[in-house]
């Protein structure tokens, strides 16, 4: 089977929603250092290589919302599709205390090769999916680690990231904050504004309603918990879109 730098599930589903997952896998394609970045298996299984559990949540959300899902098919350590092309963290050489051996000597030519083979095809496909309807709503699914090396634990169970477009974020935040068992991050654990990222390129630039979900990865590390979170979030997303009038 020919390698593809992205995977689309339910491409003909009719909903306005488009569910994306930028950091879906820890795969290193054979075209990159013969399929290895020189890291131990335990490092490739960590959050540094991909967003643990996010792809399962994204796919389950797609099924529940009757929406297409697009996932990257390469590790964020190979090249990060949720960064602008001029972002200095596009190709990481050190991440959360781990040296990325396969990237240590990657020069501009190697970066350009990965952009052409992986990053740009993914964004081209995402752009085409987002344009399939005139009123697309984008939901981007990510996960975060509970604790970075040498830093305090993060308290949030789920975070919502957004920037200039708050239409969907505000009602969704209110709905999540009404859940007594949840600690909800408002633009936590990261800022929702990152120039050139996926939401900026495919949502904000076209004034498409959007939200980026950040789920703590120890809460979605099994298919069962991924389905549970998707089942919990899907009606909230639908309700928030209705309340926002988008």
Tab-separated table of C-alpha atoms in Angstrom:
chain	number	residue	atom	x	y	z
A	1	UNK	CA	0.000	0.000	0.000
A	2	UNK	CA	1.351	3.403	-1.016
A	3	UNK	CA	2.207	5.684	1.880
A	4	UNK	CA	-0.048	8.713	2.290
A	5	UNK	CA	0.896	11.642	4.599
A	6	UNK	CA	-2.715	12.043	5.734
A	7	UNK	CA	-5.745	9.833	6.350
A	8	UNK	CA	-9.357	10.831	5.725
A	9	UNK	CA	-12.248	8.984	7.331
A	10	UNK	CA	-15.837	9.594	6.285
A	11	UNK	CA	-14.950	11.996	3.520
A	12	UNK	CA	-18.537	11.950	2.199
A	13	UNK	CA	-20.254	12.533	5.549
A	14	UNK	CA	-22.671	15.452	5.229
A	15	UNK	CA	-22.205	17.450	8.448
A	16	UNK	CA	-20.797	20.975	8.410
A	17	UNK	CA	-18.197	19.906	10.950
A	18	UNK	CA	-14.681	18.995	9.904
A	19	UNK	CA	-12.712	17.207	12.621
A	20	UNK	CA	-8.932	17.454	12.364
A	21	UNK	CA	-6.087	15.795	14.238
A	22	UNK	CA	-2.676	17.291	13.501
A	23	UNK	CA	-0.660	15.023	15.795
A	24	UNK	CA	-2.468	11.741	15.229
A	25	UNK	CA	0.423	9.294	15.034
A	26	UNK	CA	4.031	8.602	16.013
A	27	UNK	CA	4.833	7.135	12.585
A	28	UNK	CA	8.183	7.966	10.993
A	29	UNK	CA	7.831	7.368	7.231
A	30	UNK	CA	10.490	5.253	5.525
A	31	UNK	CA	11.527	8.304	3.496
A	32	UNK	CA	12.817	9.936	6.702
A	33	UNK	CA	16.040	8.345	8.033
A	34	UNK	CA	14.813	4.918	6.900
A	35	UNK	CA	11.835	5.150	9.246
A	36	UNK	CA	13.578	6.089	12.482
A	37	UNK	CA	14.552	9.215	14.384
A	38	UNK	CA	16.984	7.267	16.570
A	39	UNK	CA	14.757	7.392	19.663
A	40	UNK	CA	13.887	4.577	22.035
A	41	UNK	CA	10.438	3.044	21.721
A	42	UNK	CA	9.397	4.524	25.055
A	43	UNK	CA	10.226	8.030	23.798
A	44	UNK	CA	8.289	7.471	20.580
A	45	UNK	CA	5.314	6.422	22.720
A	46	UNK	CA	5.386	9.715	24.648
A	47	UNK	CA	3.622	13.000	23.994
A	48	UNK	CA	6.752	14.345	22.318
A	49	UNK	CA	6.104	12.144	19.270
A	50	UNK	CA	2.326	12.519	18.952
A	51	UNK	CA	-0.849	13.476	20.792
A	52	UNK	CA	-1.663	10.288	22.678
A	53	UNK	CA	-5.330	9.333	22.294
A	54	UNK	CA	-6.283	12.328	20.153
A	55	UNK	CA	-6.849	10.379	16.928
A	56	UNK	CA	-9.254	7.989	18.647
A	57	UNK	CA	-11.277	10.890	20.037
A	58	UNK	CA	-11.266	12.642	16.654
A	59	UNK	CA	-12.512	9.560	14.820
A	60	UNK	CA	-15.230	8.930	17.402
A	61	UNK	CA	-16.334	12.571	17.207
A	62	UNK	CA	-16.499	12.282	13.435
A	63	UNK	CA	-18.805	9.292	13.675
A	64	UNK	CA	-21.045	10.971	16.265
A	65	UNK	CA	-21.233	14.289	14.401
A	66	UNK	CA	-21.551	12.525	11.021
A	67	UNK	CA	-18.546	14.572	9.951
A	68	UNK	CA	-15.368	13.841	7.993
A	69	UNK	CA	-12.099	13.461	9.878
A	70	UNK	CA	-8.614	14.227	8.586
A	71	UNK	CA	-5.529	13.040	10.477
A	72	UNK	CA	-1.841	13.534	9.820
A	73	UNK	CA	0.098	10.329	9.162
A	74	UNK	CA	3.544	11.302	10.443
A	75	UNK	CA	5.047	12.114	13.811
A	76	UNK	CA	5.211	15.706	14.966
A	77	UNK	CA	8.941	15.073	15.464
A	78	UNK	CA	9.361	14.466	11.733
A	79	UNK	CA	7.802	17.855	11.029
A	80	UNK	CA	5.042	19.573	12.976
A	81	UNK	CA	1.951	20.247	10.838
A	82	UNK	CA	0.527	22.568	13.510
A	83	UNK	CA	3.252	25.152	12.991
A	84	UNK	CA	3.787	27.798	10.357
A	85	UNK	CA	6.473	27.116	7.774
A	86	UNK	CA	8.721	29.780	9.298
A	87	UNK	CA	8.194	28.646	12.904
A	88	UNK	CA	11.507	27.709	14.611
A	89	UNK	CA	9.806	24.712	16.285
A	90	UNK	CA	8.682	23.240	12.963
A	91	UNK	CA	11.454	20.646	13.148
A	92	UNK	CA	12.393	19.952	16.763
A	93	UNK	CA	15.907	18.897	17.789
A	94	UNK	CA	15.214	18.852	21.543
A	95	UNK	CA	11.836	18.275	23.161
A	96	UNK	CA	10.958	17.849	26.861
A	97	UNK	CA	14.481	16.745	27.728
A	98	UNK	CA	14.929	14.344	24.786
A	99	UNK	CA	17.433	14.967	21.982
A	100	UNK	CA	15.900	14.040	18.613
A	101	UNK	CA	18.893	12.261	17.075
A	102	UNK	CA	17.402	11.978	13.599
A	103	UNK	CA	16.945	15.747	13.451
A	104	UNK	CA	20.290	16.864	14.858
A	105	UNK	CA	21.852	17.372	11.451
A	106	UNK	CA	18.709	18.151	9.454
A	107	UNK	CA	19.497	21.190	7.302
A	108	UNK	CA	17.341	23.500	5.204
A	109	UNK	CA	17.306	21.037	2.302
A	110	UNK	CA	16.045	18.254	4.554
A	111	UNK	CA	13.393	20.546	6.015
A	112	UNK	CA	12.229	21.471	2.516
A	113	UNK	CA	12.077	17.780	1.566
A	114	UNK	CA	9.834	17.011	4.537
A	115	UNK	CA	7.679	20.038	3.798
A	116	UNK	CA	7.121	18.853	0.228
A	117	UNK	CA	6.547	15.175	1.022
A	118	UNK	CA	4.539	15.446	4.229
A	119	UNK	CA	3.530	18.846	5.570
A	120	UNK	CA	2.281	20.507	2.391
A	121	UNK	CA	0.255	17.523	1.107
A	122	UNK	CA	-1.468	17.309	4.497
A	123	UNK	CA	-2.419	20.975	4.423
A	124	UNK	CA	-3.529	20.789	0.804
A	125	UNK	CA	-5.863	17.917	1.653
A	126	UNK	CA	-7.132	19.719	4.754
A	127	UNK	CA	-7.789	22.855	2.706
A	128	UNK	CA	-9.823	20.851	0.195
A	129	UNK	CA	-11.843	19.190	2.958
A	130	UNK	CA	-12.539	22.525	4.657
A	131	UNK	CA	-13.740	24.017	1.364
A	132	UNK	CA	-16.175	21.208	0.592
A	133	UNK	CA	-19.010	23.277	2.099
A	134	UNK	CA	-19.413	27.065	2.350
A	135	UNK	CA	-20.200	26.961	6.088
A	136	UNK	CA	-17.656	24.519	7.513
A	137	UNK	CA	-17.014	24.445	11.269
A	138	UNK	CA	-13.566	23.148	12.265
A	139	UNK	CA	-12.936	21.169	15.430
A	140	UNK	CA	-9.266	20.377	15.991
A	141	UNK	CA	-8.475	17.618	18.496
A	142	UNK	CA	-5.229	17.533	20.488
A	143	UNK	CA	-3.991	16.087	23.752
A	144	UNK	CA	-1.477	17.271	26.321
A	145	UNK	CA	0.740	15.594	28.872
A	146	UNK	CA	-0.138	15.915	32.533
A	147	UNK	CA	3.411	16.936	33.415
A	148	UNK	CA	6.555	18.082	31.617
A	149	UNK	CA	9.913	16.956	32.993
A	150	UNK	CA	10.827	19.093	36.002
A	151	UNK	CA	7.568	21.051	35.994
A	152	UNK	CA	4.465	20.906	38.219
A	153	UNK	CA	1.449	18.788	37.206
A	154	UNK	CA	-1.227	20.465	35.134
A	155	UNK	CA	-4.677	20.513	36.762
A	156	UNK	CA	-6.904	20.651	33.670
A	157	UNK	CA	-8.882	17.729	32.307
A	158	UNK	CA	-9.767	19.533	29.090
A	159	UNK	CA	-8.799	22.875	27.610
A	160	UNK	CA	-10.297	25.038	24.877
A	161	UNK	CA	-7.956	27.018	22.662
A	162	UNK	CA	-9.127	29.932	20.551
A	163	UNK	CA	-7.959	33.393	19.496
A	164	UNK	CA	-9.714	36.071	17.454
A	165	UNK	CA	-12.866	34.009	16.839
A	166	UNK	CA	-14.644	33.299	20.144
A	167	UNK	CA	-18.056	32.437	18.711
A	168	UNK	CA	-17.884	28.726	19.452
A	169	UNK	CA	-15.511	28.922	22.404
A	170	UNK	CA	-17.705	31.011	24.695
A	171	UNK	CA	-20.812	28.795	24.794
A	172	UNK	CA	-18.676	25.661	24.855
A	173	UNK	CA	-16.651	26.973	27.801
A	174	UNK	CA	-19.871	27.757	29.669
A	175	UNK	CA	-21.196	24.268	28.991
A	176	UNK	CA	-17.993	22.537	30.111
A	177	UNK	CA	-17.686	24.708	33.212
A	178	UNK	CA	-21.159	23.556	34.233
A	179	UNK	CA	-19.767	20.021	34.604
A	180	UNK	CA	-18.906	19.635	38.296
A	181	UNK	CA	-16.265	16.956	37.740
A	182	UNK	CA	-14.176	18.884	35.198
A	183	UNK	CA	-11.300	21.321	35.547
A	184	UNK	CA	-11.514	23.299	32.311
A	185	UNK	CA	-8.714	25.362	30.789
A	186	UNK	CA	-9.594	28.648	29.095
A	187	UNK	CA	-6.744	28.960	26.580
A	188	UNK	CA	-4.867	26.502	28.773
A	189	UNK	CA	-2.487	24.698	28.815
A	190	UNK	CA	-1.429	26.838	25.839
A	191	UNK	CA	-2.399	30.099	24.216
A	192	UNK	CA	-4.920	29.753	21.413
A	193	UNK	CA	-3.015	32.142	19.168
A	194	UNK	CA	-0.168	30.683	17.125
A	195	UNK	CA	0.610	32.399	13.853
A	196	UNK	CA	0.510	30.032	10.906
A	197	UNK	CA	-0.949	27.059	12.790
A	198	UNK	CA	-3.740	24.870	11.415
A	199	UNK	CA	-6.593	26.905	12.866
A	200	UNK	CA	-5.053	30.176	11.672
A	201	UNK	CA	-4.559	28.828	8.154
A	202	UNK	CA	-7.797	26.950	7.610
A	203	UNK	CA	-10.326	28.562	9.952
A	204	UNK	CA	-9.432	32.119	10.930
A	205	UNK	CA	-8.178	33.078	7.466
A	206	UNK	CA	-11.601	32.122	6.049
A	207	UNK	CA	-13.699	33.276	9.029
A	208	UNK	CA	-14.811	29.722	9.709
A	209	UNK	CA	-16.117	29.001	13.219
A	210	UNK	CA	-13.609	26.868	15.065
A	211	UNK	CA	-12.446	25.359	18.310
A	212	UNK	CA	-9.337	23.478	19.370
A	213	UNK	CA	-9.881	20.828	22.035
A	214	UNK	CA	-6.993	19.853	24.312
A	215	UNK	CA	-7.609	16.684	26.349
A	216	UNK	CA	-5.216	15.434	29.005
A	217	UNK	CA	-3.675	12.350	27.496
A	218	UNK	CA	-3.860	10.078	30.552
A	219	UNK	CA	-7.654	10.469	30.386
A	220	UNK	CA	-7.903	9.235	26.762
A	221	UNK	CA	-5.261	6.528	26.574
A	222	UNK	CA	-7.653	3.651	25.752
A	223	UNK	CA	-10.299	3.183	23.045
A	224	UNK	CA	-12.947	3.053	25.786
A	225	UNK	CA	-12.028	6.420	27.300
A	226	UNK	CA	-11.638	7.968	23.853
A	227	UNK	CA	-15.193	6.929	22.977
A	228	UNK	CA	-16.460	8.136	26.362
A	229	UNK	CA	-14.983	11.598	25.898
A	230	UNK	CA	-16.257	11.854	22.333
A	231	UNK	CA	-19.726	10.810	23.482
A	232	UNK	CA	-19.598	13.498	26.154
A	233	UNK	CA	-18.258	16.232	23.878
A	234	UNK	CA	-20.281	15.695	20.685
A	235	UNK	CA	-23.614	17.008	22.024
A	236	UNK	CA	-21.811	19.899	23.710
A	237	UNK	CA	-20.254	20.898	20.394
A	238	UNK	CA	-23.631	20.739	18.659
A	239	UNK	CA	-25.271	22.758	21.423
A	240	UNK	CA	-22.493	25.373	21.402
A	241	UNK	CA	-22.779	25.824	17.636
A	242	UNK	CA	-26.546	26.334	17.966
A	243	UNK	CA	-26.147	28.862	20.794
A	244	UNK	CA	-23.430	30.697	18.868
A	245	UNK	CA	-25.687	30.892	15.823
A	246	UNK	CA	-22.999	29.640	13.480
